[in-house]
PDB file of C-alpha atoms in Angstrom:
ATOM      1  CA  MET A  14      73.182 121.505 155.986  1.00  0.00           C
ATOM      2  CA  ARG A  15      74.216 121.502 159.630  1.00  0.00           C
ATOM      3  CA  PHE A  16      74.055 118.388 161.729  1.00  0.00           C
ATOM      4  CA  LEU A  17      76.854 118.882 164.265  1.00  0.00           C
ATOM      5  CA  GLY A  18      76.310 121.170 167.231  1.00  0.00           C
ATOM      6  CA  LEU A  19      78.834 122.424 169.740  1.00  0.00           C
ATOM      7  CA  SER A  20      79.098 118.966 171.304  1.00  0.00           C
ATOM      8  CA  GLY A  21      79.840 117.516 167.863  1.00  0.00           C
ATOM      9  CA  LEU A  22      82.569 120.081 167.348  1.00  0.00           C
ATOM     10  CA  VAL A  23      84.137 119.205 170.705  1.00  0.00           C
ATOM     11  CA  VAL A  24      84.013 115.503 169.867  1.00  0.00           C
ATOM     12  CA  GLY A  25      85.513 116.297 166.462  1.00  0.00           C
ATOM     13  CA  VAL A  26      88.442 118.095 168.059  1.00  0.00           C
ATOM     14  CA  LEU A  27      89.010 115.142 170.395  1.00  0.00           C
ATOM     15  CA  VAL A  28      88.841 112.720 167.482  1.00  0.00           C
ATOM     16  CA  ALA A  29      91.266 114.851 165.478  1.00  0.00           C
ATOM     17  CA  ALA A  30      93.706 114.671 168.380  1.00  0.00           C
ATOM     18  CA  SER A  31      93.352 110.871 168.490  1.00  0.00           C
ATOM     19  CA  LEU A  32      94.110 110.631 164.776  1.00  0.00           C
ATOM     20  CA  TRP A  33      97.647 111.804 165.443  1.00  0.00           C
ATOM     21  CA  ALA A  34      98.357 108.555 167.311  1.00  0.00           C
ATOM     22  CA  ALA A  35     101.323 107.087 165.490  1.00  0.00           C
ATOM     23  CA  PRO A  36     103.447 104.076 166.204  1.00  0.00           C
ATOM     24  CA  ALA A  37     106.044 104.659 168.901  1.00  0.00           C
ATOM     25  CA  SER A  38     109.666 104.445 167.910  1.00  0.00           C
ATOM     26  CA  GLY A  39     111.347 101.163 168.734  1.00  0.00           C
ATOM     27  CA  GLY A  40     108.020  99.346 168.976  1.00  0.00           C
ATOM     28  CA  THR A  41     107.910  99.644 172.784  1.00  0.00           C
ATOM     29  CA  SER A  42     104.320 100.954 172.849  1.00  0.00           C
ATOM     30  CA  ALA A  43     101.293  99.603 171.060  1.00  0.00           C
ATOM     31  CA  CYS A  44      99.245 101.660 168.608  1.00  0.00           C
ATOM     32  CA  LYS A  45      96.073 102.965 170.206  1.00  0.00           C
ATOM     33  CA  PRO A  46      92.871 102.371 168.214  1.00  0.00           C
ATOM     34  CA  THR A  47      91.261 105.354 166.526  1.00  0.00           C
ATOM     35  CA  VAL A  48      88.007 106.184 168.289  1.00  0.00           C
ATOM     36  CA  SER A  49      85.015 106.275 165.969  1.00  0.00           C
ATOM     37  CA  ASP A  50      83.010 109.496 166.355  1.00  0.00           C
ATOM     38  CA  GLY A  51      79.803 108.091 164.881  1.00  0.00           C
ATOM     39  CA  PHE A  52      79.095 111.269 162.928  1.00  0.00           C
ATOM     40  CA  GLY A  53      78.668 111.530 159.219  1.00  0.00           C
ATOM     41  CA  PRO A  54      76.193 111.181 156.417  1.00  0.00           C
ATOM     42  CA  TRP A  55      76.394 107.369 156.520  1.00  0.00           C
ATOM     43  CA  SER A  56      73.986 107.349 159.444  1.00  0.00           C
ATOM     44  CA  ARG A  57      71.380 108.801 157.100  1.00  0.00           C
ATOM     45  CA  GLY A  58      71.305 105.719 154.909  1.00  0.00           C
ATOM     46  CA  ALA A  59      73.793 106.218 152.087  1.00  0.00           C
ATOM     47  CA  ARG A  60      72.667 104.286 149.050  1.00  0.00           C
ATOM     48  CA  GLY A  61      75.096 102.226 147.037  1.00  0.00           C
ATOM     49  CA  ALA A  62      78.809 101.749 147.300  1.00  0.00           C
ATOM     50  CA  PRO A  63      81.016 104.816 147.041  1.00  0.00           C
ATOM     51  CA  PRO A  64      82.742 105.338 143.697  1.00  0.00           C
ATOM     52  CA  ARG A  65      86.175 103.666 143.678  1.00  0.00           C
ATOM     53  CA  ARG A  66      88.321 106.616 142.653  1.00  0.00           C
ATOM     54  CA  SER A  67      91.305 108.390 144.105  1.00  0.00           C
ATOM     55  CA  VAL A  68      90.472 111.768 142.532  1.00  0.00           C
ATOM     56  CA  PHE A  69      87.073 113.486 142.744  1.00  0.00           C
ATOM     57  CA  GLY A  70      88.168 117.113 142.501  1.00  0.00           C
ATOM     58  CA  SER A  71      91.260 119.212 143.075  1.00  0.00           C
ATOM     59  CA  GLY A  72      92.806 121.406 145.720  1.00  0.00           C
ATOM     60  CA  PHE A  73      93.002 119.114 148.766  1.00  0.00           C
ATOM     61  CA  THR A  74      94.978 115.891 149.308  1.00  0.00           C
ATOM     62  CA  LEU A  75      94.128 113.485 152.101  1.00  0.00           C
ATOM     63  CA  SER A  76      96.706 110.768 152.633  1.00  0.00           C
ATOM     64  CA  GLY A  77      97.889 108.498 155.363  1.00  0.00           C
ATOM     65  CA  LYS A  78      98.165 104.978 156.671  1.00  0.00           C
ATOM     66  CA  VAL A  79      95.858 102.401 158.170  1.00  0.00           C
ATOM     67  CA  LEU A  80      97.471 100.327 160.912  1.00  0.00           C
ATOM     68  CA  ARG A  81      96.442  97.460 163.194  1.00  0.00           C
ATOM     69  CA  ALA A  82      96.047  98.249 166.900  1.00  0.00           C
ATOM     70  CA  GLY A  83      98.600  96.692 169.174  1.00  0.00           C
ATOM     71  CA  ASP A  84     101.483  95.902 166.863  1.00  0.00           C
ATOM     72  CA  CYS A  85     101.160  98.825 164.404  1.00  0.00           C
ATOM     73  CA  GLN A  86     101.324  96.546 161.359  1.00  0.00           C
ATOM     74  CA  PRO A  87      99.947  98.018 158.114  1.00  0.00           C
ATOM     75  CA  VAL A  88      96.451  96.963 157.078  1.00  0.00           C
ATOM     76  CA  LYS A  89      96.419  95.978 153.413  1.00  0.00           C
ATOM     77  CA  GLY A  90      93.089  95.969 151.591  1.00  0.00           C
ATOM     78  CA  ALA A  91      91.183  98.362 153.880  1.00  0.00           C
ATOM     79  CA  VAL A  92      88.614 100.534 152.100  1.00  0.00           C
ATOM     80  CA  VAL A  93      89.049 104.213 152.963  1.00  0.00           C
ATOM     81  CA  GLU A  94      85.957 106.184 152.004  1.00  0.00           C
ATOM     82  CA  VAL A  95      85.546 109.954 152.155  1.00  0.00           C
ATOM     83  CA  TRP A  96      82.422 112.053 151.871  1.00  0.00           C
ATOM     84  CA  GLN A  97      82.270 115.831 151.659  1.00  0.00           C
ATOM     85  CA  GLU A  98      79.280 118.090 151.392  1.00  0.00           C
ATOM     86  CA  THR A  99      78.710 119.441 147.886  1.00  0.00           C
ATOM     87  CA  PRO A 100      77.820 123.155 148.208  1.00  0.00           C
ATOM     88  CA  GLY A 101      74.147 123.726 147.544  1.00  0.00           C
ATOM     89  CA  GLN A 102      73.415 119.998 147.153  1.00  0.00           C
ATOM     90  CA  GLY A 103      74.264 118.383 150.480  1.00  0.00           C
ATOM     91  CA  TYR A 104      75.833 114.940 150.753  1.00  0.00           C
ATOM     92  CA  VAL A 105      75.551 113.547 147.243  1.00  0.00           C
ATOM     93  CA  ARG A 106      77.520 110.976 145.234  1.00  0.00           C
ATOM     94  CA  ARG A 107      79.683 113.712 143.675  1.00  0.00           C
ATOM     95  CA  GLY A 108      81.306 114.285 147.076  1.00  0.00           C
ATOM     96  CA  ARG A 109      82.164 110.610 147.685  1.00  0.00           C
ATOM     97  CA  ALA A 110      85.254 108.591 146.835  1.00  0.00           C
ATOM     98  CA  SER A 111      87.018 105.481 148.077  1.00  0.00           C
ATOM     99  CA  VAL A 112      90.362 103.751 147.696  1.00  0.00           C
ATOM    100  CA  VAL A 113      91.930 100.514 148.917  1.00  0.00           C
ATOM    101  CA  THR A 114      95.092 100.608 151.033  1.00  0.00           C
ATOM    102  CA  ASP A 115      98.251  99.126 149.561  1.00  0.00           C
ATOM    103  CA  GLY A 116     100.691  96.677 151.150  1.00  0.00           C
ATOM    104  CA  THR A 117     102.077  99.387 153.417  1.00  0.00           C
ATOM    105  CA  GLY A 118      98.595 100.458 154.565  1.00  0.00           C
ATOM    106  CA  ALA A 119      98.917 103.724 152.620  1.00  0.00           C
ATOM    107  CA  PHE A 120      96.101 105.639 150.916  1.00  0.00           C
ATOM    108  CA  ARG A 121      95.748 108.915 149.014  1.00  0.00           C
ATOM    109  CA  ILE A 122      92.618 110.764 147.856  1.00  0.00           C
ATOM    110  CA  VAL A 123      92.451 114.128 146.070  1.00  0.00           C
ATOM    111  CA  GLY A 124      89.282 116.215 146.173  1.00  0.00           C
ATOM    112  CA  PRO A 125      87.999 119.746 146.509  1.00  0.00           C
ATOM    113  CA  VAL A 126      89.014 121.910 149.455  1.00  0.00           C
ATOM    114  CA  PRO A 127      86.350 121.273 152.120  1.00  0.00           C
ATOM    115  CA  ARG A 128      84.222 124.336 152.804  1.00  0.00           C
ATOM    116  CA  GLY A 129      82.602 125.316 156.054  1.00  0.00           C
ATOM    117  CA  GLU A 130      78.879 124.906 156.433  1.00  0.00           C
ATOM    118  CA  GLY A 131      76.449 127.535 157.602  1.00  0.00           C
ATOM    119  CA  GLY A 132      76.422 128.143 161.334  1.00  0.00           C
ATOM    120  CA  GLY A 133      80.179 128.429 161.673  1.00  0.00           C
ATOM    121  CA  LEU A 134      81.188 124.785 161.207  1.00  0.00           C
ATOM    122  CA  THR A 135      84.626 124.657 159.602  1.00  0.00           C
ATOM    123  CA  GLY A 136      85.435 122.656 156.488  1.00  0.00           C
ATOM    124  CA  HIS A 137      85.585 118.935 157.174  1.00  0.00           C
ATOM    125  CA  ILE A 138      85.779 115.502 155.609  1.00  0.00           C
ATOM    126  CA  HIS A 139      83.918 112.431 156.814  1.00  0.00           C
ATOM    127  CA  ILE A 140      86.132 109.342 156.654  1.00  0.00           C
ATOM    128  CA  ARG A 141      85.094 105.709 157.050  1.00  0.00           C
ATOM    129  CA  VAL A 142      87.505 102.766 157.057  1.00  0.00           C
ATOM    130  CA  THR A 143      86.259  99.202 156.592  1.00  0.00           C
ATOM    131  CA  HIS A 144      87.916  95.799 156.348  1.00  0.00           C
ATOM    132  CA  SER A 145      86.392  92.351 156.878  1.00  0.00           C
ATOM    133  CA  LEU A 146      88.846  91.510 159.685  1.00  0.00           C
ATOM    134  CA  PHE A 147      88.528  94.787 161.619  1.00  0.00           C
ATOM    135  CA  GLU A 148      85.953  96.965 163.343  1.00  0.00           C
ATOM    136  CA  GLU A 149      84.692  99.847 161.203  1.00  0.00           C
ATOM    137  CA  VAL A 150      85.959 103.325 162.056  1.00  0.00           C
ATOM    138  CA  SER A 151      84.181 106.563 161.121  1.00  0.00           C
ATOM    139  CA  VAL A 152      85.758 109.921 161.918  1.00  0.00           C
ATOM    140  CA  THR A 153      85.372 113.558 160.971  1.00  0.00           C
ATOM    141  CA  HIS A 154      88.534 115.429 160.032  1.00  0.00           C
ATOM    142  CA  PHE A 155      88.285 119.207 160.453  1.00  0.00           C
ATOM    143  CA  VAL A 156      90.467 121.086 157.979  1.00  0.00           C
ATOM    144  CA  ALA A 157      92.440 124.126 159.086  1.00  0.00           C
ATOM    145  CA  GLN A 158      91.613 127.231 157.080  1.00  0.00           C
ATOM    146  CA  GLY A 159      93.998 127.568 154.150  1.00  0.00           C
ATOM    147  CA  SER A 160      95.183 123.978 154.417  1.00  0.00           C
ATOM    148  CA  ARG A 161      95.596 122.027 151.187  1.00  0.00           C
ATOM    149  CA  ARG A 162      96.544 118.642 152.649  1.00  0.00           C
ATOM    150  CA  ALA A 163      96.253 116.363 155.628  1.00  0.00           C
ATOM    151  CA  ARG A 164      98.081 113.180 156.578  1.00  0.00           C
ATOM    152  CA  LEU A 165      96.330 110.839 159.008  1.00  0.00           C
ATOM    153  CA  THR A 166      97.122 107.594 160.769  1.00  0.00           C
ATOM    154  CA  LEU A 167      94.010 105.519 161.386  1.00  0.00           C
ATOM    155  CA  VAL A 168      94.340 102.522 163.708  1.00  0.00           C
ATOM    156  CA  LEU A 169      91.887  99.622 163.498  1.00  0.00           C
ATOM    157  CA  THR A 170      90.929  97.007 166.077  1.00  0.00           C
ATOM    158  CA  ASP A 171      90.645  93.321 165.150  1.00  0.00           C
ATOM    159  CA  SER A 172      86.970  92.352 164.926  1.00  0.00           C
ATOM    160  CA  GLU A 173      87.611  89.183 166.950  1.00  0.00           C
ATOM    161  CA  LEU A 174      88.836  91.049 170.040  1.00  0.00           C
TER     162      LEU A 174
END
Protein backbone atom coordinates (compact mmCIF):
# COMPACT_ATOMS: atom_id res chain seq x y z
CA MET A 1 0.00 0.00 0.00
CA ARG A 2 1.65 3.21 -1.16
CA PHE A 3 0.43 6.58 -0.03
CA LEU A 4 3.58 8.72 -0.09
CA GLY A 5 4.87 10.06 -3.39
CA LEU A 6 8.15 11.77 -4.12
CA SER A 7 7.01 14.89 -2.27
CA GLY A 8 6.20 12.74 0.76
CA LEU A 9 9.65 11.21 0.63
CA VAL A 10 11.26 14.66 0.50
CA VAL A 11 9.17 15.81 3.45
CA GLY A 12 10.10 12.61 5.28
CA VAL A 13 13.80 13.30 4.80
CA LEU A 14 13.33 16.85 6.09
CA VAL A 15 11.38 15.57 9.09
CA ALA A 16 14.05 12.96 9.80
CA ALA A 17 16.65 15.73 9.85
CA SER A 18 14.51 17.73 12.30
CA LEU A 19 14.25 14.73 14.61
CA TRP A 20 17.95 14.99 15.34
CA ALA A 21 17.36 18.30 17.13
CA ALA A 22 18.76 17.72 20.59
CA PRO A 23 19.24 20.03 23.51
CA ALA A 24 22.29 22.25 23.20
CA SER A 25 25.04 21.80 25.73
CA GLY A 26 25.03 24.31 28.55
CA GLY A 27 21.38 25.18 27.97
CA THR A 28 22.24 28.28 25.92
CA SER A 29 19.86 27.39 23.06
CA ALA A 30 16.26 26.30 23.26
CA CYS A 31 15.01 22.99 21.88
CA LYS A 32 13.31 23.44 18.53
CA PRO A 33 9.88 21.78 18.20
CA THR A 34 9.62 18.69 16.03
CA VAL A 35 7.65 19.52 12.90
CA SER A 36 4.67 17.25 12.34
CA ASP A 37 4.64 15.78 8.82
CA GLY A 38 0.92 14.98 8.82
CA PHE A 39 1.46 11.63 7.11
CA GLY A 40 0.44 8.28 8.44
CA PRO A 41 -2.41 5.86 8.70
CA TRP A 42 -4.09 7.91 11.46
CA SER A 43 -5.51 10.23 8.83
CA ARG A 44 -7.51 7.28 7.52
CA GLY A 45 -9.54 6.96 10.70
CA ALA A 46 -7.79 4.48 12.98
CA ARG A 47 -10.33 2.77 15.18
CA GLY A 48 -9.71 2.29 18.86
CA ALA A 49 -6.75 3.05 21.04
CA PRO A 50 -3.44 1.45 20.15
CA PRO A 51 -2.43 -1.55 22.26
CA ARG A 52 -0.35 -0.44 25.26
CA ARG A 53 2.69 -2.65 24.79
CA SER A 54 6.39 -2.07 24.42
CA VAL A 55 7.01 -5.20 22.33
CA PHE A 56 5.02 -6.17 19.22
CA GLY A 57 7.67 -8.13 17.34
CA SER A 58 11.43 -8.46 17.22
CA GLY A 59 14.37 -7.19 15.24
CA PHE A 60 14.06 -3.40 15.53
CA THR A 61 14.27 -1.14 18.61
CA LEU A 62 12.97 2.42 18.55
CA SER A 63 13.93 4.46 21.59
CA GLY A 64 14.40 8.05 22.53
CA LYS A 65 13.19 10.98 24.56
CA VAL A 66 10.29 13.39 24.46
CA LEU A 67 11.23 16.93 25.50
CA ARG A 68 9.44 20.26 25.91
CA ALA A 69 10.27 23.01 23.41
CA GLY A 70 12.15 25.95 24.79
CA ASP A 71 13.72 24.60 27.95
CA CYS A 72 14.35 20.98 26.87
CA GLN A 73 12.73 19.54 30.00
CA PRO A 74 11.60 15.90 29.75
CA VAL A 75 7.90 15.27 29.14
CA LYS A 76 6.62 12.63 31.54
CA GLY A 77 3.41 10.81 30.65
CA ALA A 78 3.45 11.40 26.87
CA VAL A 79 1.97 8.57 24.82
CA VAL A 80 4.32 7.47 22.03
CA GLU A 81 2.46 5.40 19.46
CA VAL A 82 3.99 3.58 16.50
CA TRP A 83 2.32 2.02 13.50
CA GLN A 84 3.99 -0.10 10.84
CA GLU A 85 2.51 -1.72 7.79
CA THR A 86 1.95 -5.45 8.18
CA PRO A 87 3.08 -7.14 4.93
CA GLY A 88 0.11 -8.29 2.90
CA GLN A 89 -2.41 -6.79 5.34
CA GLY A 90 -1.78 -3.05 5.37
CA TYR A 91 -2.08 -0.93 8.50
CA VAL A 92 -3.74 -3.26 10.99
CA ARG A 93 -3.76 -3.51 14.79
CA ARG A 94 -0.93 -6.07 14.73
CA GLY A 95 1.45 -3.32 13.58
CA ARG A 96 0.51 -0.86 16.35
CA ALA A 97 1.95 -0.31 19.81
CA SER A 98 2.18 2.47 22.36
CA VAL A 99 4.09 3.29 25.53
CA VAL A 100 4.09 6.11 28.07
CA THR A 101 7.26 8.13 28.68
CA ASP A 102 8.89 7.87 32.09
CA GLY A 103 10.09 10.67 34.36
CA THR A 104 13.07 11.35 32.11
CA GLY A 105 10.90 11.51 28.98
CA ALA A 106 12.35 8.21 27.75
CA PHE A 107 10.55 5.55 25.70
CA ARG A 108 11.45 2.22 24.09
CA ILE A 109 9.46 0.04 21.67
CA VAL A 110 10.59 -3.21 20.04
CA GLY A 111 8.95 -4.44 16.84
CA PRO A 112 9.66 -6.05 13.51
CA VAL A 113 12.21 -4.55 11.13
CA PRO A 114 10.21 -2.15 8.92
CA ARG A 115 10.05 -3.29 5.31
CA GLY A 116 9.85 -1.13 2.24
CA GLU A 117 6.58 -0.89 0.39
CA GLY A 118 6.06 -1.42 -3.31
CA GLY A 119 7.12 1.46 -5.50
CA GLY A 120 10.51 1.91 -3.88
CA LEU A 121 9.48 3.44 -0.55
CA THR A 122 11.99 2.41 2.11
CA GLY A 123 11.03 0.82 5.41
CA HIS A 124 9.49 3.31 7.80
CA ILE A 125 7.64 3.73 11.07
CA HIS A 126 4.82 6.18 11.70
CA ILE A 127 5.14 7.79 15.13
CA ARG A 128 2.57 9.90 16.97
CA VAL A 129 3.17 11.59 20.32
CA THR A 130 0.28 12.91 22.41
CA HIS A 131 -0.04 14.56 25.81
CA SER A 132 -2.90 16.65 27.20
CA LEU A 133 -0.64 19.68 27.77
CA PHE A 134 1.10 19.64 24.37
CA GLU A 135 0.35 19.81 20.66
CA GLU A 136 0.24 16.41 18.96
CA VAL A 137 3.20 15.47 16.77
CA SER A 138 3.08 12.88 13.97
CA VAL A 139 6.23 11.98 12.05
CA THR A 140 7.48 9.29 9.72
CA HIS A 141 10.87 7.78 10.50
CA PHE A 142 12.60 6.20 7.50
CA VAL A 143 14.84 3.30 8.48
CA ALA A 144 18.23 2.86 6.85
CA GLN A 145 18.62 -0.51 5.15
CA GLY A 146 20.19 -3.00 7.55
CA SER A 147 19.49 -0.85 10.59
CA ARG A 148 18.20 -2.60 13.70
CA ARG A 149 17.65 0.45 15.92
CA ALA A 150 16.92 4.14 15.98
CA ARG A 151 17.11 6.72 18.75
CA LEU A 152 15.00 9.86 18.34
CA THR A 153 14.46 13.08 20.23
CA LEU A 154 10.94 14.42 19.77
CA VAL A 155 10.24 17.96 20.98
CA LEU A 156 6.71 19.06 21.84
CA THR A 157 5.16 22.53 21.97
CA ASP A 158 2.92 23.58 24.87
CA SER A 159 -0.71 23.59 23.72
CA GLU A 160 -1.29 26.99 25.36
CA LEU A 161 1.32 28.79 23.23
